[in-house]
mmCIF file of C-alpha atoms in Angstrom:
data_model
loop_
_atom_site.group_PDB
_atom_site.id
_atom_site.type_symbol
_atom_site.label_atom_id
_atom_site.label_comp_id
_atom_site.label_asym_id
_atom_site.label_seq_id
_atom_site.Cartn_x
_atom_site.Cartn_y
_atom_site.Cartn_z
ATOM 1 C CA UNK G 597 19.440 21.141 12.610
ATOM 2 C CA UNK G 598 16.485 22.504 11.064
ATOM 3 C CA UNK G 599 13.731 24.238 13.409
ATOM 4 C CA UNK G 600 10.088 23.393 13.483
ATOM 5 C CA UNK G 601 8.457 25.306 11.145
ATOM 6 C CA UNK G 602 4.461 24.442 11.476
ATOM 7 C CA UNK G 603 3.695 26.182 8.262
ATOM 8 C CA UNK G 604 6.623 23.340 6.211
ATOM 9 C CA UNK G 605 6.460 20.396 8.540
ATOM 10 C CA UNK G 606 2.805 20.375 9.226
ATOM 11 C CA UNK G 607 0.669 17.054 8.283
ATOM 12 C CA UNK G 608 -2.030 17.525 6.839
ATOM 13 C CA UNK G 609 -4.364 14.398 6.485
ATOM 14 C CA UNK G 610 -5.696 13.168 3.133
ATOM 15 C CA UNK G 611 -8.434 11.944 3.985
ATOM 16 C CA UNK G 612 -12.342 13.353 3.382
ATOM 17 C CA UNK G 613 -13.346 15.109 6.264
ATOM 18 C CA UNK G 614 -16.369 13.802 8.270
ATOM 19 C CA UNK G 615 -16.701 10.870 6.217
ATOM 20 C CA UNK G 616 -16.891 7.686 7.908
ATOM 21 C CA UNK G 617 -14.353 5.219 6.118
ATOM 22 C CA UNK G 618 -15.416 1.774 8.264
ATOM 23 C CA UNK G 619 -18.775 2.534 6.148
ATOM 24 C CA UNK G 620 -19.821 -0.174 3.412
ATOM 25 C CA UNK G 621 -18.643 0.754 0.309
ATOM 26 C CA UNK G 622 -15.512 0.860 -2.462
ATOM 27 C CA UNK G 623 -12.529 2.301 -1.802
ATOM 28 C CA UNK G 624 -9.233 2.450 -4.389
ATOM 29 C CA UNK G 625 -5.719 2.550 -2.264
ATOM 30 C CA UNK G 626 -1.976 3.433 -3.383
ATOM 31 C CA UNK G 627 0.258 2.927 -0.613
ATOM 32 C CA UNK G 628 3.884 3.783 -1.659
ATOM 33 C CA UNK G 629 7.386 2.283 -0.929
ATOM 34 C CA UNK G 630 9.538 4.126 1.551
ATOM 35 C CA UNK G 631 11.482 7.256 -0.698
ATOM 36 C CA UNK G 632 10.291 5.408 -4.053
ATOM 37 C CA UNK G 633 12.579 2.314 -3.976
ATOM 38 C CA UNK G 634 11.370 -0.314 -6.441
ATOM 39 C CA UNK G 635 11.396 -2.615 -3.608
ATOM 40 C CA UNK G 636 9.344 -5.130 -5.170
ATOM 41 C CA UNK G 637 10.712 -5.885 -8.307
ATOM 42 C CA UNK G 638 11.050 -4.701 -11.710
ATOM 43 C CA UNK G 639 9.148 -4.080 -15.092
ATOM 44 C CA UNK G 640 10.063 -5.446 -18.282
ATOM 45 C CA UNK G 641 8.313 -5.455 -21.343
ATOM 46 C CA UNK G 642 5.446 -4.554 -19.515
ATOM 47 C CA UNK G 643 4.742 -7.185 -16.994
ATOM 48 C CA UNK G 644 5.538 -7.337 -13.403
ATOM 49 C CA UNK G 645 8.558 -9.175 -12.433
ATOM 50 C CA UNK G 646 8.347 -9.704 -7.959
ATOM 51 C CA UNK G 647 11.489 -9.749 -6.176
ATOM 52 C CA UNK G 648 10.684 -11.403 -2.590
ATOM 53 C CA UNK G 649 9.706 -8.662 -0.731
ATOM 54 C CA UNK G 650 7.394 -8.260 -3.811
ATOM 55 C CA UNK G 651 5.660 -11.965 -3.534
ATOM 56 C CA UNK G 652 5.798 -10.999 0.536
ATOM 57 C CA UNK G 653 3.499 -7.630 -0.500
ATOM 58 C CA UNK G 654 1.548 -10.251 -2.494
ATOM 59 C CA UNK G 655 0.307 -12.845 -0.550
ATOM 60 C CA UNK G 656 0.029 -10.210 2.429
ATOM 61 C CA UNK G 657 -2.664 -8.662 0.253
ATOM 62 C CA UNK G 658 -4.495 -12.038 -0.928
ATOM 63 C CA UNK G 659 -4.539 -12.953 3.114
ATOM 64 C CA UNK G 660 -6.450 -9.597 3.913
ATOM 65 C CA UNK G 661 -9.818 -10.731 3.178
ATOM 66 C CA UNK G 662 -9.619 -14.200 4.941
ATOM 67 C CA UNK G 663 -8.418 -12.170 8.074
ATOM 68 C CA UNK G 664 -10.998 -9.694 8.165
ATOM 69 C CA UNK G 665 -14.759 -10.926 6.562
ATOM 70 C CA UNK G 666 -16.185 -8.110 6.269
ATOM 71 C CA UNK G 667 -14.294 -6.731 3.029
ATOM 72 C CA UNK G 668 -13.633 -8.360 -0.183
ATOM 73 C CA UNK G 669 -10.646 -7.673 -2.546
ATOM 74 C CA UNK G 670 -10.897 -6.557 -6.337
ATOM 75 C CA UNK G 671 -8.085 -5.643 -8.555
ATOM 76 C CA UNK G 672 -5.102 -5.120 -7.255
ATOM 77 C CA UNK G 673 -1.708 -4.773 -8.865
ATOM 78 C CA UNK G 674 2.040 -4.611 -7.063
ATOM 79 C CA UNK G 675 4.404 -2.644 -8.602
ATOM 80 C CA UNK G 676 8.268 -1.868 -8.245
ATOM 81 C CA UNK G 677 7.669 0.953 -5.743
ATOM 82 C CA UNK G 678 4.239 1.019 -4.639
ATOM 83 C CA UNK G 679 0.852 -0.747 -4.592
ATOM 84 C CA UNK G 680 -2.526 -0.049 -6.045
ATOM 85 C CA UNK G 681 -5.978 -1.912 -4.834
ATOM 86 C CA UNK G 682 -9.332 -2.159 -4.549
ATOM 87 C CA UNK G 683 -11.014 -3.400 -1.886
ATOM 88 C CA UNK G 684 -14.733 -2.893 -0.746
ATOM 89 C CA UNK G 685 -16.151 -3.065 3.117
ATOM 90 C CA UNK G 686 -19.080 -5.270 2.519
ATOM 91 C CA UNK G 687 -20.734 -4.058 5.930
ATOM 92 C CA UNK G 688 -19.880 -2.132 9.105
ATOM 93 C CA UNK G 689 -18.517 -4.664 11.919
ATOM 94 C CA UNK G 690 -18.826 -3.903 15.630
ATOM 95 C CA UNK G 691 -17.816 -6.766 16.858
ATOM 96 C CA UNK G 692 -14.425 -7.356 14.923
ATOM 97 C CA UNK G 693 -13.019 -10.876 15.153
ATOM 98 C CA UNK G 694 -11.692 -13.622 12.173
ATOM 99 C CA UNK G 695 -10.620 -16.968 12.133
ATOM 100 C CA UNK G 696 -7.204 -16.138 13.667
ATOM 101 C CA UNK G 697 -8.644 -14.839 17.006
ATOM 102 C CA UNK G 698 -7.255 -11.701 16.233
ATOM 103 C CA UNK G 699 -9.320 -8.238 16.594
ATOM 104 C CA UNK G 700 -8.762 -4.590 15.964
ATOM 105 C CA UNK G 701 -10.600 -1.951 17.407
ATOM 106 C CA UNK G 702 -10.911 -0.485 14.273
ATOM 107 C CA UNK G 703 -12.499 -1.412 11.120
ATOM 108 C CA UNK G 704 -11.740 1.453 8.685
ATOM 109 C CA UNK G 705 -9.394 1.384 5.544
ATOM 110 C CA UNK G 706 -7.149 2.995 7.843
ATOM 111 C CA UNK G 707 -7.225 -0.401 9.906
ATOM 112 C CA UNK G 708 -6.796 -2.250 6.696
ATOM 113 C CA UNK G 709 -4.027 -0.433 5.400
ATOM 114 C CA UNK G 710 -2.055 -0.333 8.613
ATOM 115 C CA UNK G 711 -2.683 -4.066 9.036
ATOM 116 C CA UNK G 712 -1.259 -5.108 5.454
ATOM 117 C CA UNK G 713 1.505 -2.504 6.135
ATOM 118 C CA UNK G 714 2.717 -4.214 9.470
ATOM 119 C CA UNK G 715 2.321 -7.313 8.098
ATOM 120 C CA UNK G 716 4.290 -7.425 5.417
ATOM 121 C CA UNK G 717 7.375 -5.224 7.185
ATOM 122 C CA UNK G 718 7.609 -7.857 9.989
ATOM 123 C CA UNK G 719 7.655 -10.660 7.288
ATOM 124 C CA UNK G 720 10.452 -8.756 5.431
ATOM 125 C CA UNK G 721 12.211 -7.844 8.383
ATOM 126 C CA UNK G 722 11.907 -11.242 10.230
ATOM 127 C CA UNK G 723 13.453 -12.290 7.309
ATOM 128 C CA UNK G 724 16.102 -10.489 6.500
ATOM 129 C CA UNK G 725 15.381 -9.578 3.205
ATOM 130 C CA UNK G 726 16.992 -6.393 3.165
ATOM 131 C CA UNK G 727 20.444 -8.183 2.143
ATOM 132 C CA UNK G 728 18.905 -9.628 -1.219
ATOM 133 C CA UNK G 729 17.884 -6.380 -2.756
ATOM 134 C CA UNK G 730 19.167 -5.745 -6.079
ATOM 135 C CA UNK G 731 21.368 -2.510 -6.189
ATOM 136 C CA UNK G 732 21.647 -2.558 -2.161
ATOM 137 C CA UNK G 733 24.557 -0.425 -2.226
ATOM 138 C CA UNK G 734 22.646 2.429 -4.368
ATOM 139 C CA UNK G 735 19.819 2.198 -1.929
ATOM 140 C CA UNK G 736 22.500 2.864 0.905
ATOM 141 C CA UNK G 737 24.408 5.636 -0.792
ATOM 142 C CA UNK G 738 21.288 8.026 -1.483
ATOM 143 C CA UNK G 739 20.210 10.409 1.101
ATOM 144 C CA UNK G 740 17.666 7.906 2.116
ATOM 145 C CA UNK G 741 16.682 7.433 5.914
ATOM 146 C CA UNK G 742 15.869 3.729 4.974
ATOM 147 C CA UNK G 743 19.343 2.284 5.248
ATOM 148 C CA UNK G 744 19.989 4.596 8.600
ATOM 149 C CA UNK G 745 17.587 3.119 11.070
ATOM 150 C CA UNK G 746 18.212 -0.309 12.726
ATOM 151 C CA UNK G 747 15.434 -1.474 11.355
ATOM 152 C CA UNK G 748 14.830 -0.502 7.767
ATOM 153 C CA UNK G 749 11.579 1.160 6.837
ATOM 154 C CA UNK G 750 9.502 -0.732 3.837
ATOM 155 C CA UNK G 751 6.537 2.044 3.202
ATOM 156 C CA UNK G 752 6.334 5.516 2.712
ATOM 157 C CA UNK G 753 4.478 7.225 5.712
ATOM 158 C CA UNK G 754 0.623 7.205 4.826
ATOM 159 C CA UNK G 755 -1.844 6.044 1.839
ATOM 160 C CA UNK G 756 -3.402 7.736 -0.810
ATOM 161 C CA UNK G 757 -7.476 6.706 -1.110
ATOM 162 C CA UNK G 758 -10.545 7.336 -3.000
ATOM 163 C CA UNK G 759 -13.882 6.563 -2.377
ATOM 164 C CA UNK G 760 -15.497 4.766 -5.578
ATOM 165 C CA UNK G 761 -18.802 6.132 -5.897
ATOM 166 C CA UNK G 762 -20.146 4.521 -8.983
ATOM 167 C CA UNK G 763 -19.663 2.003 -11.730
ATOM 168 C CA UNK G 764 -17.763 4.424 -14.416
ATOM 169 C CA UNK G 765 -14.987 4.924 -11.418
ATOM 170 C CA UNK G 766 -14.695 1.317 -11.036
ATOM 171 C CA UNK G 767 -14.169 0.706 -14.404
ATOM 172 C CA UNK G 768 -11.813 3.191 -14.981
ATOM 173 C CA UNK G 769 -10.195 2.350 -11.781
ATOM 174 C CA UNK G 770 -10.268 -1.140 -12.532
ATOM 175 C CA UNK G 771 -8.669 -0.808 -16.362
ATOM 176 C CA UNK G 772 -5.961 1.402 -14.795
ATOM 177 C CA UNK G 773 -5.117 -1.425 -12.188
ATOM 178 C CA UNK G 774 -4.427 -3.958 -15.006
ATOM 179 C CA UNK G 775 -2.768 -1.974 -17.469
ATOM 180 C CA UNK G 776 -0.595 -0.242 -15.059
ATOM 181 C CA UNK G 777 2.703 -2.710 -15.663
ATOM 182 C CA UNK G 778 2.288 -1.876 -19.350
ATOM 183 C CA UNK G 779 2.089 1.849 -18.742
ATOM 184 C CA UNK G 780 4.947 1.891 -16.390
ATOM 185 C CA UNK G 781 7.002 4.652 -18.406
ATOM 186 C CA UNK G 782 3.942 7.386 -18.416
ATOM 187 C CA UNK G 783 3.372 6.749 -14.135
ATOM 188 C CA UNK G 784 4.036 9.391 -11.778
ATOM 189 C CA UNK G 785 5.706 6.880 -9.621
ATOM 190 C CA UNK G 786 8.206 5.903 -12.386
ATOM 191 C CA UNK G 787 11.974 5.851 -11.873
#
C-alpha cells in the first residue's frame, strides 16, 4: 500500500482563482474519458465515427441547453477519448429551474459539467453498454481501475476550462473544434 504523501497525492484545482464561473460569458471545456479509453468511437480518415456510448455523449450535450436556459451551446466536437465544447452562460440565474422541474443549486460550468457527466454515465450504465465496447478484453487487461469497480467509471476525474475572452480566442477555439477529427494524429490525447 502506498502512504499518503500530500506533496504527490495532493489536488490541486484548475480552475482561476477568485473568478466567478456562474458569470455571463464564454467558456471552452475538455472533459476526458476515464484513463484515455476511446470510449466513444474511432477516427478514420479524419472524421468521427460514434460508437453508442459516443451518440449517448452526443445527444447528452445537445440536451444541455434545453435543460438549463440560461447558456447556449457553440461548437462542440466528441472524440474517441474525450470531449471538447463551447458553451457560453448568457446571464447569471438565481433562481435555477427548466422545463423538467429540475434545479441545481448551482449554476457554474462546474454545474454544467457535472450535470452532462452524470447524465451520460447513468445512460451508459443503465444500459449496459459496457459489454459492446470494441476491444473489451484490452480495456480489462490494462492496469485500469475502470473494469475493477462494480460500476465502471466513464470520465476521467475533473475538466479542463478556459475562459474565452475575446473574438481571436473564439475563432481559434472554434477552428480547432472542427478540425480536430482531421488532426487526430498531432493531439495530445491521441492513442
Amino acid at each position: 500500500m502506498i502512504k499518503f504523501d500530500p506533496f504527490i497525492h495532493h489536488r490541486h484545482s484548475t480552475r482561476l482563482n477568485n473568478y466567478d464561473y456562474s458569470q455571463q460569458g464564454l467558456y471552452f471545456i475538455t472533459i476526458c474519458c476515464k484513463d484515455g479509453f476511446s470510449f466513444f468511437g474511432e477516427i478514420k480518415e479524419g472524421e468521427m465515427y460514434l460508437s453508442k456510448i459516443g451518440e449517448i455523449a452526443y445527444n447528452e450535450w445537445l440536451k444541455t441547453e434545453l435543460i438549463r436556459d440560461n447558456i447556449k451551446l457553440y461548437s462542440f466536437v466528441i472524440m474517441p477519448n474525450h470531449f471538447h465544447a463551447i458553451v457560453e452562460i448568457l446571464y447569471q440565474n438565481t433562481t435555477y429551474t427548466n422545463k423538467n422541474n429540475f434545479s441545481s443549486p448551482s449554476n457554474t460550468i462546474g454545474s454544467i459539467v457535472r450535470g452532462y457527466k452524470g447524465a451520460t454515465s447513468h445512460l451508459v450504465n443503465d444500459n449496459n453498454l459496457w459489454e459492446n465496447l470494441p476491444n473489451l478484453e484490452l480495456y480489462r487487461s490494462s492496469n485500469s481501475s475502470v473494469f475493477t469497480e462494480k460500476t465502471p467509471t466513464l470520465w476521467q476525474r475533473n475538466y479542463h476550462d478556459h475562459i474565452i475572452r475575446n473574438y481571436n480566442s473564439f475563432k481559434k477555439i472554434t477552428d480547432y473544434i472542427i478540425n480536430n477529427p482531421k488532426n487526430w494524429d498531432k493531439d495530445c490525447f491521441y492513442r
